[in-house]
PDB file of C-alpha atoms and ligand atoms in Angstrom:
ATOM      1  CA  MET A   1      26.046  11.140  -1.093  1.00 51.00           C
ATOM      2  CA  ARG A   2      24.425  10.961   2.685  1.00 59.00           C
ATOM      3  CA  TYR A   3      20.915  11.492   3.508  1.00 64.00           C
ATOM      4  CA  SER A   4      21.480  14.910   5.204  1.00 68.00           C
ATOM      5  CA  THR A   5      18.157  14.572   7.055  1.00 77.00           C
ATOM      6  CA  PRO A   6      16.377  12.806   9.635  1.00 88.00           C
ATOM      7  CA  THR A   7      16.544   9.195   8.780  1.00 92.00           C
ATOM      8  CA  MET A   8      14.261   5.506   9.769  1.00 94.00           C
ATOM      9  CA  LEU A   9      15.910   2.170   9.512  1.00 96.00           C
ATOM     10  CA  HIS A  10      13.633  -0.214   7.300  1.00 98.00           C
ATOM     11  CA  ALA A  11      13.982  -4.194   7.331  1.00 98.00           C
ATOM     12  CA  ILE A  12      12.791  -5.959   4.302  1.00 98.00           C
ATOM     13  CA  THR A  13      11.860  -9.367   5.468  1.00 98.00           C
ATOM     14  CA  ARG A  14       9.604 -12.758   4.881  1.00 98.00           C
ATOM     15  CA  LYS A  15       8.221 -15.705   6.988  1.00 98.00           C
ATOM     16  CA  PRO A  16       9.582 -19.469   6.660  1.00 98.00           C
ATOM     17  CA  SER A  17       8.851 -21.685   3.177  1.00 98.00           C
ATOM     18  CA  ALA A  18       7.288 -24.757   4.708  1.00 97.00           C
ATOM     19  CA  SER A  19       9.437 -25.908   1.819  1.00 97.00           C
ATOM     20  CA  MET A  20      12.417 -25.421   3.385  1.00 97.00           C
ATOM     21  CA  SER A  21      14.333 -28.446   4.564  1.00 96.00           C
ATOM     22  CA  ALA A  22      14.431 -28.652   0.270  1.00 97.00           C
ATOM     23  CA  CYS A  23      16.707 -25.346   0.467  1.00 97.00           C
ATOM     24  CA  GLU A  24      20.356 -24.790  -1.340  1.00 98.00           C
ATOM     25  CA  LEU A  25      22.711 -26.967   0.862  1.00 97.00           C
ATOM     26  CA  THR A  26      26.864 -25.512  -0.180  1.00 97.00           C
ATOM     27  CA  HIS A  27      28.532 -27.309   2.717  1.00 95.00           C
ATOM     28  CA  LEU A  28      26.135 -28.607   5.130  1.00 96.00           C
ATOM     29  CA  GLU A  29      24.907 -31.923   5.494  1.00 97.00           C
ATOM     30  CA  ARG A  30      20.791 -32.081   5.301  1.00 97.00           C
ATOM     31  CA  LYS A  31      19.098 -32.728   8.945  1.00 97.00           C
ATOM     32  CA  PRO A  32      15.290 -32.606   9.531  1.00 97.00           C
ATOM     33  CA  ILE A  33      14.342 -28.777  10.651  1.00 97.00           C
ATOM     34  CA  ASP A  34      11.934 -28.254  12.655  1.00 97.00           C
ATOM     35  CA  GLN A  35       8.852 -25.719  11.446  1.00 97.00           C
ATOM     36  CA  GLY A  36       7.686 -24.902  14.184  1.00 97.00           C
ATOM     37  CA  ARG A  37      10.649 -23.805  16.030  1.00 97.00           C
ATOM     38  CA  LEU A  38      12.041 -21.902  12.714  1.00 98.00           C
ATOM     39  CA  GLU A  39       9.291 -20.378  12.625  1.00 98.00           C
ATOM     40  CA  ALA A  40       9.478 -19.106  16.394  1.00 98.00           C
ATOM     41  CA  GLU A  41      13.024 -18.782  15.588  1.00 98.00           C
ATOM     42  CA  HIS A  42      11.941 -15.423  12.213  1.00 98.00           C
ATOM     43  CA  ALA A  43       9.781 -14.632  15.024  1.00 98.00           C
ATOM     44  CA  ARG A  44      11.537 -13.447  17.453  1.00 98.00           C
ATOM     45  CA  TYR A  45      14.313 -12.272  14.275  1.00 98.00           C
ATOM     46  CA  VAL A  46      11.628  -9.903  13.160  1.00 98.00           C
ATOM     47  CA  ASP A  47      10.358  -8.723  16.671  1.00 98.00           C
ATOM     48  CA  LEU A  48      13.637  -7.608  17.758  1.00 98.00           C
ATOM     49  CA  LEU A  49      14.465  -5.884  14.538  1.00 98.00           C
ATOM     50  CA  ARG A  50      11.175  -3.548  15.656  1.00 98.00           C
ATOM     51  CA  GLU A  51      12.732  -3.504  19.289  1.00 98.00           C
ATOM     52  CA  LEU A  52      15.962  -1.887  17.530  1.00 97.00           C
ATOM     53  CA  GLY A  53      14.240   0.509  15.974  1.00 96.00           C
ATOM     54  CA  CYS A  54      12.778  -1.140  12.077  1.00 97.00           C
ATOM     55  CA  GLU A  55      10.238  -0.762  10.717  1.00 97.00           C
ATOM     56  CA  VAL A  56      10.009  -3.897   8.727  1.00 98.00           C
ATOM     57  CA  HIS A  57       7.899  -4.582   5.080  1.00 98.00           C
ATOM     58  CA  GLU A  58       7.152  -8.580   6.625  1.00 98.00           C
ATOM     59  CA  LEU A  59       6.337 -10.598   3.191  1.00 98.00           C
ATOM     60  CA  ASP A  60       4.060 -13.367   2.288  1.00 97.00           C
ATOM     61  CA  ALA A  61       6.127 -16.878   2.357  1.00 98.00           C
ATOM     62  CA  GLU A  62       6.773 -18.082  -0.430  1.00 98.00           C
ATOM     63  CA  HIS A  63       6.325 -21.926   0.205  1.00 97.00           C
ATOM     64  CA  GLU A  64       7.506 -23.265  -3.583  1.00 98.00           C
ATOM     65  CA  LEU A  65      10.358 -21.468  -3.137  1.00 98.00           C
ATOM     66  CA  PRO A  66      12.723 -23.349  -0.182  1.00 98.00           C
ATOM     67  CA  ASP A  67      15.177 -20.039   0.566  1.00 98.00           C
ATOM     68  CA  ALA A  68      12.664 -17.579  -0.292  1.00 98.00           C
ATOM     69  CA  VAL A  69      13.541 -15.760   3.755  1.00 98.00           C
ATOM     70  CA  PHE A  70      16.687 -15.391   3.172  1.00 98.00           C
ATOM     71  CA  VAL A  71      15.795 -11.802   1.540  1.00 98.00           C
ATOM     72  CA  GLU A  72      19.165 -10.408   1.630  1.00 98.00           C
ATOM     73  CA  ASP A  73      20.909 -12.097  -1.304  1.00 98.00           C
ATOM     74  CA  ALA A  74      18.220 -10.664  -3.604  1.00 98.00           C
ATOM     75  CA  ALA A  75      19.017  -7.438  -3.589  1.00 98.00           C
ATOM     76  CA  ILE A  76      21.842  -5.170  -2.802  1.00 98.00           C
ATOM     77  CA  VAL A  77      19.941  -1.911  -1.421  1.00 98.00           C
ATOM     78  CA  LEU A  78      21.971   1.283  -1.391  1.00 98.00           C
ATOM     79  CA  ASP A  79      20.376   5.069  -0.190  1.00 97.00           C
ATOM     80  CA  GLU A  80      20.844   6.325  -4.270  1.00 97.00           C
ATOM     81  CA  VAL A  81      19.748   3.281  -5.151  1.00 98.00           C
ATOM     82  CA  ALA A  82      18.613  -0.943  -4.698  1.00 98.00           C
ATOM     83  CA  VAL A  83      20.138  -3.203  -6.959  1.00 98.00           C
ATOM     84  CA  ILE A  84      18.340  -6.473  -8.023  1.00 99.00           C
ATOM     85  CA  THR A  85      20.751  -9.210  -8.180  1.00 98.00           C
ATOM     86  CA  ARG A  86      20.832 -12.629  -9.829  1.00 98.00           C
ATOM     87  CA  PRO A  87      21.493 -15.440  -7.206  1.00 98.00           C
ATOM     88  CA  GLY A  88      24.189 -17.848  -8.255  1.00 98.00           C
ATOM     89  CA  ALA A  89      21.399 -21.149  -7.646  1.00 98.00           C
ATOM     90  CA  PRO A  90      19.323 -20.740 -10.439  1.00 98.00           C
ATOM     91  CA  SER A  91      16.504 -22.335  -7.939  1.00 98.00           C
ATOM     92  CA  ARG A  92      16.960 -19.025  -5.799  1.00 98.00           C
ATOM     93  CA  ARG A  93      16.708 -16.772  -9.335  1.00 98.00           C
ATOM     94  CA  PRO A  94      12.277 -16.681  -8.616  1.00 98.00           C
ATOM     95  CA  GLU A  95      13.313 -14.499  -5.184  1.00 98.00           C
ATOM     96  CA  THR A  96      13.458 -11.905  -6.798  1.00 98.00           C
ATOM     97  CA  THR A  97      10.335 -11.049  -8.229  1.00 98.00           C
ATOM     98  CA  SER A  98       8.765 -10.229  -5.682  1.00 98.00           C
ATOM     99  CA  ILE A  99      11.574  -8.830  -3.597  1.00 98.00           C
ATOM    100  CA  SER A 100      11.951  -5.619  -6.656  1.00 98.00           C
ATOM    101  CA  ALA A 101       8.268  -4.962  -6.064  1.00 98.00           C
ATOM    102  CA  ALA A 102       8.786  -4.864  -2.563  1.00 98.00           C
ATOM    103  CA  LEU A 103      11.591  -2.039  -3.009  1.00 98.00           C
ATOM    104  CA  GLU A 104       9.416  -0.591  -5.791  1.00 98.00           C
ATOM    105  CA  PRO A 105       8.760   1.489  -2.936  1.00 97.00           C
ATOM    106  CA  TRP A 106      11.557   2.908  -2.016  1.00 97.00           C
ATOM    107  CA  ARG A 107      13.941   2.891  -4.239  1.00 98.00           C
ATOM    108  CA  ASP A 108      15.339   3.307  -8.140  1.00 98.00           C
ATOM    109  CA  LEU A 109      15.793  -0.139  -9.419  1.00 98.00           C
ATOM    110  CA  VAL A 110      18.537  -1.385 -11.225  1.00 98.00           C
ATOM    111  CA  TYR A 111      19.353  -5.458 -12.572  1.00 98.00           C
ATOM    112  CA  ILE A 112      22.083  -7.423 -12.649  1.00 98.00           C
ATOM    113  CA  THR A 113      21.511 -10.125 -15.526  1.00 98.00           C
ATOM    114  CA  ASP A 114      23.163 -13.081 -17.696  1.00 98.00           C
ATOM    115  CA  PRO A 115      26.330 -13.894 -17.200  1.00 98.00           C
ATOM    116  CA  GLY A 116      26.614 -11.941 -13.557  1.00 98.00           C
ATOM    117  CA  THR A 117      25.414 -13.465 -11.621  1.00 98.00           C
ATOM    118  CA  LEU A 118      25.584 -12.510  -7.330  1.00 98.00           C
ATOM    119  CA  ASP A 119      24.000 -13.151  -3.748  1.00 98.00           C
ATOM    120  CA  GLY A 120      23.362 -10.358  -1.630  1.00 98.00           C
ATOM    121  CA  GLY A 121      24.966 -12.801   1.315  1.00 98.00           C
ATOM    122  CA  ASP A 122      28.306 -11.918  -0.820  1.00 98.00           C
ATOM    123  CA  VAL A 123      28.127  -7.855  -0.981  1.00 98.00           C
ATOM    124  CA  PHE A 124      29.263  -5.738   2.261  1.00 98.00           C
ATOM    125  CA  ARG A 125      29.881  -2.349   2.188  1.00 98.00           C
ATOM    126  CA  LEU A 126      33.624  -0.112   4.188  1.00 97.00           C
ATOM    127  CA  GLY A 127      32.647   3.926   3.544  1.00 95.00           C
ATOM    128  CA  ARG A 128      32.126   4.467  -0.247  1.00 97.00           C
ATOM    129  CA  THR A 129      33.080   0.502  -1.439  1.00 98.00           C
ATOM    130  CA  LEU A 130      31.592  -2.527  -2.038  1.00 98.00           C
ATOM    131  CA  TYR A 131      33.225  -5.840  -1.499  1.00 98.00           C
ATOM    132  CA  VAL A 132      32.243  -8.750  -3.507  1.00 98.00           C
ATOM    133  CA  GLY A 133      33.049 -12.744  -2.769  1.00 98.00           C
ATOM    134  CA  LEU A 134      34.283 -14.660  -5.391  1.00 98.00           C
ATOM    135  CA  SER A 135      32.065 -17.175  -3.791  1.00 97.00           C
ATOM    136  CA  SER A 136      29.935 -20.046  -5.782  1.00 97.00           C
ATOM    137  CA  ARG A 137      27.213 -17.838  -5.965  1.00 98.00           C
ATOM    138  CA  SER A 138      28.992 -15.067  -7.362  1.00 98.00           C
ATOM    139  CA  ASN A 139      31.447 -13.656 -10.168  1.00 98.00           C
ATOM    140  CA  ARG A 140      32.775 -11.141 -11.915  1.00 98.00           C
ATOM    141  CA  ALA A 141      30.660 -10.533 -14.660  1.00 98.00           C
ATOM    142  CA  GLY A 142      27.997  -9.645 -12.038  1.00 98.00           C
ATOM    143  CA  VAL A 143      31.224  -7.858 -10.228  1.00 98.00           C
ATOM    144  CA  GLU A 144      31.321  -6.061 -13.144  1.00 98.00           C
ATOM    145  CA  GLN A 145      27.849  -5.052 -12.804  1.00 98.00           C
ATOM    146  CA  LEU A 146      26.976  -3.936  -9.961  1.00 98.00           C
ATOM    147  CA  ALA A 147      30.469  -1.431 -11.168  1.00 98.00           C
ATOM    148  CA  LEU A 148      28.929  -0.570 -13.800  1.00 98.00           C
ATOM    149  CA  HIS A 149      26.274   0.514 -12.153  1.00 98.00           C
ATOM    150  CA  LEU A 150      27.076   1.682  -9.288  1.00 98.00           C
ATOM    151  CA  ALA A 151      30.163   3.527 -10.576  1.00 98.00           C
ATOM    152  CA  PRO A 152      28.244   7.163 -10.822  1.00 98.00           C
ATOM    153  CA  HIS A 153      26.466   7.354  -7.626  1.00 98.00           C
ATOM    154  CA  GLY A 154      30.419   6.925  -6.388  1.00 98.00           C
ATOM    155  CA  TYR A 155      31.014   4.249  -4.779  1.00 98.00           C
ATOM    156  CA  GLU A 156      34.502   1.588  -5.421  1.00 98.00           C
ATOM    157  CA  VAL A 157      33.427  -2.116  -6.337  1.00 98.00           C
ATOM    158  CA  LEU A 158      36.324  -4.808  -5.551  1.00 98.00           C
ATOM    159  CA  GLY A 159      36.614  -8.661  -5.802  1.00 98.00           C
ATOM    160  CA  VAL A 160      37.011 -10.522  -3.089  1.00 98.00           C
ATOM    161  CA  GLU A 161      38.646 -14.191  -2.317  1.00 98.00           C
ATOM    162  CA  VAL A 162      36.985 -16.082  -0.386  1.00 98.00           C
ATOM    163  CA  ARG A 163      37.503 -20.312   0.727  1.00 97.00           C
ATOM    164  CA  GLY A 164      34.994 -22.609   2.495  1.00 96.00           C
ATOM    165  CA  CYS A 165      32.226 -20.850   2.915  1.00 97.00           C
ATOM    166  CA  LEU A 166      28.902 -20.392   1.202  1.00 97.00           C
ATOM    167  CA  HIS A 167      28.926 -15.875   1.610  1.00 98.00           C
ATOM    168  CA  LEU A 168      31.827 -13.001   2.074  1.00 98.00           C
ATOM    169  CA  LYS A 169      29.073 -12.241   5.115  1.00 98.00           C
ATOM    170  CA  SER A 170      30.225 -16.171   6.089  1.00 98.00           C
ATOM    171  CA  ALA A 171      33.529 -14.951   6.497  1.00 98.00           C
ATOM    172  CA  ALA A 172      33.096 -10.986   7.658  1.00 98.00           C
ATOM    173  CA  CYS A 173      30.624  -8.672   8.599  1.00 98.00           C
ATOM    174  CA  PRO A 174      31.343  -5.654   9.318  1.00 98.00           C
ATOM    175  CA  ILE A 175      29.858  -4.870  13.225  1.00 98.00           C
ATOM    176  CA  ALA A 176      31.079  -0.593  12.645  1.00 96.00           C
ATOM    177  CA  GLU A 177      32.224   2.589   9.620  1.00 93.00           C
ATOM    178  CA  ASP A 178      35.264   1.350   9.927  1.00 94.00           C
ATOM    179  CA  ALA A 179      36.136  -2.219  12.162  1.00 97.00           C
ATOM    180  CA  LEU A 180      34.976  -6.215  10.449  1.00 98.00           C
ATOM    181  CA  LEU A 181      33.973  -9.566  12.455  1.00 98.00           C
ATOM    182  CA  VAL A 182      35.868 -11.517  10.215  1.00 98.00           C
ATOM    183  CA  GLN A 183      36.988 -15.594  10.396  1.00 98.00           C
ATOM    184  CA  MET A 184      40.347 -15.368   9.006  1.00 97.00           C
ATOM    185  CA  ASP A 185      39.948 -18.720   7.657  1.00 98.00           C
ATOM    186  CA  TRP A 186      37.673 -18.034   5.701  1.00 98.00           C
ATOM    187  CA  VAL A 187      39.230 -14.850   4.041  1.00 98.00           C
ATOM    188  CA  ASP A 188      41.755 -12.346   4.087  1.00 98.00           C
ATOM    189  CA  PRO A 189      41.560  -9.813   5.750  1.00 98.00           C
ATOM    190  CA  ARG A 190      44.654  -7.884   3.970  1.00 98.00           C
ATOM    191  CA  GLN A 191      41.695  -7.917   1.157  1.00 98.00           C
ATOM    192  CA  PHE A 192      40.323  -4.650   3.591  1.00 98.00           C
ATOM    193  CA  PRO A 193      42.695  -2.034   4.153  1.00 94.00           C
ATOM    194  CA  GLY A 194      42.402   0.338   6.251  1.00 94.00           C
ATOM    195  CA  ALA A 195      39.360  -1.533   8.498  1.00 97.00           C
ATOM    196  CA  ARG A 196      39.735  -2.404  12.140  1.00 97.00           C
ATOM    197  CA  ILE A 197      39.550  -6.401  12.134  1.00 98.00           C
ATOM    198  CA  ILE A 198      37.889  -7.890  14.596  1.00 98.00           C
ATOM    199  CA  VAL A 199      38.577 -12.191  14.738  1.00 98.00           C
ATOM    200  CA  THR A 200      35.959 -14.479  15.690  1.00 98.00           C
ATOM    201  CA  ASP A 201      36.887 -16.916  18.315  1.00 98.00           C
ATOM    202  CA  HIS A 202      39.038 -20.281  17.249  1.00 97.00           C
ATOM    203  CA  ARG A 203      36.356 -22.154  18.290  1.00 98.00           C
ATOM    204  CA  GLU A 204      33.335 -20.873  16.126  1.00 98.00           C
ATOM    205  CA  PRO A 205      34.164 -21.146  13.151  1.00 94.00           C
ATOM    206  CA  GLY A 206      31.135 -20.505  12.133  1.00 96.00           C
ATOM    207  CA  ALA A 207      30.921 -16.812  14.638  1.00 98.00           C
ATOM    208  CA  ALA A 208      31.379 -13.635  11.076  1.00 98.00           C
ATOM    209  CA  ASN A 209      27.702 -12.950  10.542  1.00 98.00           C
ATOM    210  CA  VAL A 210      26.198  -9.986  12.796  1.00 98.00           C
ATOM    211  CA  VAL A 211      24.048  -8.085  11.891  1.00 98.00           C
ATOM    212  CA  TRP A 212      24.942  -4.372  12.428  1.00 97.00           C
ATOM    213  CA  LEU A 213      22.247  -1.212  13.655  1.00 95.00           C
ATOM    214  CA  GLY A 214      24.446   2.285  14.358  1.00 89.00           C
ATOM    215  CA  ASP A 215      25.134   0.449  17.995  1.00 88.00           C
ATOM    216  CA  ASP A 216      23.100  -2.809  18.579  1.00 97.00           C
ATOM    217  CA  LEU A 217      24.190  -5.838  16.981  1.00 98.00           C
ATOM    218  CA  ILE A 218      21.990  -9.148  16.607  1.00 98.00           C
ATOM    219  CA  TYR A 219      23.878 -12.067  16.568  1.00 98.00           C
ATOM    220  CA  PRO A 220      23.094 -16.173  17.167  1.00 98.00           C
ATOM    221  CA  ALA A 221      23.084 -17.176  20.967  1.00 97.00           C
ATOM    222  CA  ALA A 222      24.679 -20.582  19.432  1.00 97.00           C
ATOM    223  CA  PHE A 223      28.745 -18.661  19.754  1.00 98.00           C
ATOM    224  CA  PRO A 224      29.384 -17.455  23.335  1.00 98.00           C
ATOM    225  CA  TYR A 225      32.994 -17.471  23.629  1.00 98.00           C
ATOM    226  CA  THR A 226      32.274 -15.240  19.770  1.00 98.00           C
ATOM    227  CA  ARG A 227      30.415 -12.543  21.323  1.00 98.00           C
ATOM    228  CA  GLU A 228      32.418 -11.965  24.547  1.00 98.00           C
ATOM    229  CA  VAL A 229      35.285 -10.992  22.682  1.00 98.00           C
ATOM    230  CA  LEU A 230      32.361  -8.028  20.737  1.00 98.00           C
ATOM    231  CA  GLU A 231      30.970  -7.020  24.349  1.00 97.00           C
ATOM    232  CA  ALA A 232      34.970  -6.710  24.639  1.00 97.00           C
ATOM    233  CA  VAL A 233      35.717  -4.176  21.745  1.00 96.00           C
ATOM    234  CA  GLY A 234      32.120  -1.964  23.415  1.00 94.00           C
ATOM    235  CA  SER A 235      29.688  -4.109  20.861  1.00 94.00           C
ATOM    236  CA  ARG A 236      26.042  -4.311  22.695  1.00 97.00           C
ATOM    237  CA  VAL A 237      24.949  -7.434  21.396  1.00 98.00           C
ATOM    238  CA  HIS A 238      21.178  -9.450  21.251  1.00 98.00           C
ATOM    239  CA  CYS A 239      21.215 -12.473  20.994  1.00 98.00           C
ATOM    240  CA  VAL A 240      18.893 -14.760  19.161  1.00 98.00           C
ATOM    241  CA  ASP A 241      18.179 -18.523  18.419  1.00 96.00           C
ATOM    242  CA  TYR A 242      18.883 -19.260  14.938  1.00 93.00           C
ATOM    243  CA  GLY A 243      19.646 -23.115  14.473  1.00 96.00           C
ATOM    244  CA  GLU A 244      17.271 -24.235  12.387  1.00 97.00           C
ATOM    245  CA  LEU A 245      18.148 -21.093  10.095  1.00 97.00           C
ATOM    246  CA  ALA A 246      21.447 -21.973  10.038  1.00 97.00           C
ATOM    247  CA  LYS A 247      20.396 -25.327   9.320  1.00 97.00           C
ATOM    248  CA  ALA A 248      19.797 -24.327   5.775  1.00 97.00           C
ATOM    249  CA  GLU A 249      22.619 -22.474   5.641  1.00 97.00           C
ATOM    250  CA  GLY A 250      21.344 -19.214   6.328  1.00 96.00           C
ATOM    251  CA  GLY A 251      23.375 -16.924   8.659  1.00 95.00           C
ATOM    252  CA  VAL A 252      21.430 -14.064  10.614  1.00 98.00           C
ATOM    253  CA  THR A 253      22.141 -10.819   7.645  1.00 98.00           C
ATOM    254  CA  CYS A 254      20.520 -13.315   4.897  1.00 98.00           C
ATOM    255  CA  CYS A 255      17.424 -12.502   7.482  1.00 98.00           C
ATOM    256  CA  SER A 256      16.674  -8.547   6.122  1.00 98.00           C
ATOM    257  CA  LEU A 257      17.515  -6.585   3.992  1.00 98.00           C
ATOM    258  CA  LEU A 258      17.650  -3.359   5.196  1.00 98.00           C
ATOM    259  CA  PHE A 259      18.277   0.333   4.681  1.00 98.00           C
ATOM    260  CA  ASP A 260      17.266   3.551   5.354  1.00 96.00           C
ATOM    261  CA  VAL A 261      14.454   5.630   4.466  1.00 96.00           C
ATOM    262  CA  PRO A 262      14.090  10.221   4.828  1.00 92.00           C
ATOM    263  CA  SER A 263      11.646  10.542   8.391  1.00 86.00           C
ATOM    264  CA  LEU A 264      10.020  13.846   7.706  1.00 71.00           C
TER     265      LEU A 264
HETATM  266  C1  CIR B 301      21.195 -21.329  -0.152  1.00 56.84           C
HETATM  267  O1  CIR B 301      22.469 -22.191   0.140  1.00 56.84           O
HETATM  268  O2  CIR B 301      21.198 -20.576  -0.832  1.00 56.84           O
HETATM  269  C2  CIR B 301      20.185 -20.848   1.208  1.00 56.84           C
HETATM  270  N1  CIR B 301      20.343 -22.214   1.713  1.00 56.84           N
HETATM  271  C3  CIR B 301      21.184 -19.922   2.853  1.00 56.84           C
HETATM  272  C4  CIR B 301      21.189 -19.109   2.355  1.00 56.84           C
HETATM  273  C5  CIR B 301      21.777 -18.376   2.947  1.00 56.84           C
HETATM  274  N2  CIR B 301      22.706 -16.723   2.442  1.00 56.84           N
HETATM  275  C6  CIR B 301      23.305 -16.127   2.592  1.00 56.84           C
HETATM  276  O3  CIR B 301      24.028 -15.752   3.711  1.00 56.84           O
HETATM  277  N3  CIR B 301      22.637 -14.499   3.134  1.00 56.84           N
END
């Protein structure tokens, strides 16, 4: 069920940790992170969410948790329920405590438990189907638990093969109810039957991660060729500098948890 009354989009974000240079890295070499630039990038991202109409709930930094700015991985929020994940990287599991507390006023909570692992970055929804990347972070037990939690709400949950990237949403992201931006080297789009597939420019391998907010997209300034592709299919693209967050292997979706709340 989608809300039938007017809704307002809410976003949970968290200020970056001072320890982010000790973040998890899987496919990238470690590079020094400029804390001042990182905080400015993140502040601009949060401002843009507000400008695009989101009610933002910004959590305090968790300085002892280097990756805690990437709130997307700790939960999957649907209209009916929020699923608190069990992140694949053990260092990230404590992040879910404060995310549970932040979501509790808004949703009933259910939990992924051992032996399941699931990162929110591996999950997107198209209609009543949730696709979950079977990555180094999310396993089949996590997919099965998610399916059991969501079946009563009428969702189907499907595991998807990905390769060469951290999360499913590094490889493919929704840009409309029926359309995906896809990096073809990292995921086979035949796994998304019925979706319109928009392909990233081959010169920009990391260009598939994009925040979809109704008619607007939040997108890294670092991918001008794919930006043109998005504009050519009619998307309204708002670019952000994301260089420091990208050094921690984060994409634009990672820094927010988005959900609708009835506004009446
Ligand atoms: C990690 O490896 O877990 C973090 N350094 C980056 C997480 C990025 N999250 C995301 O793509 N959803």
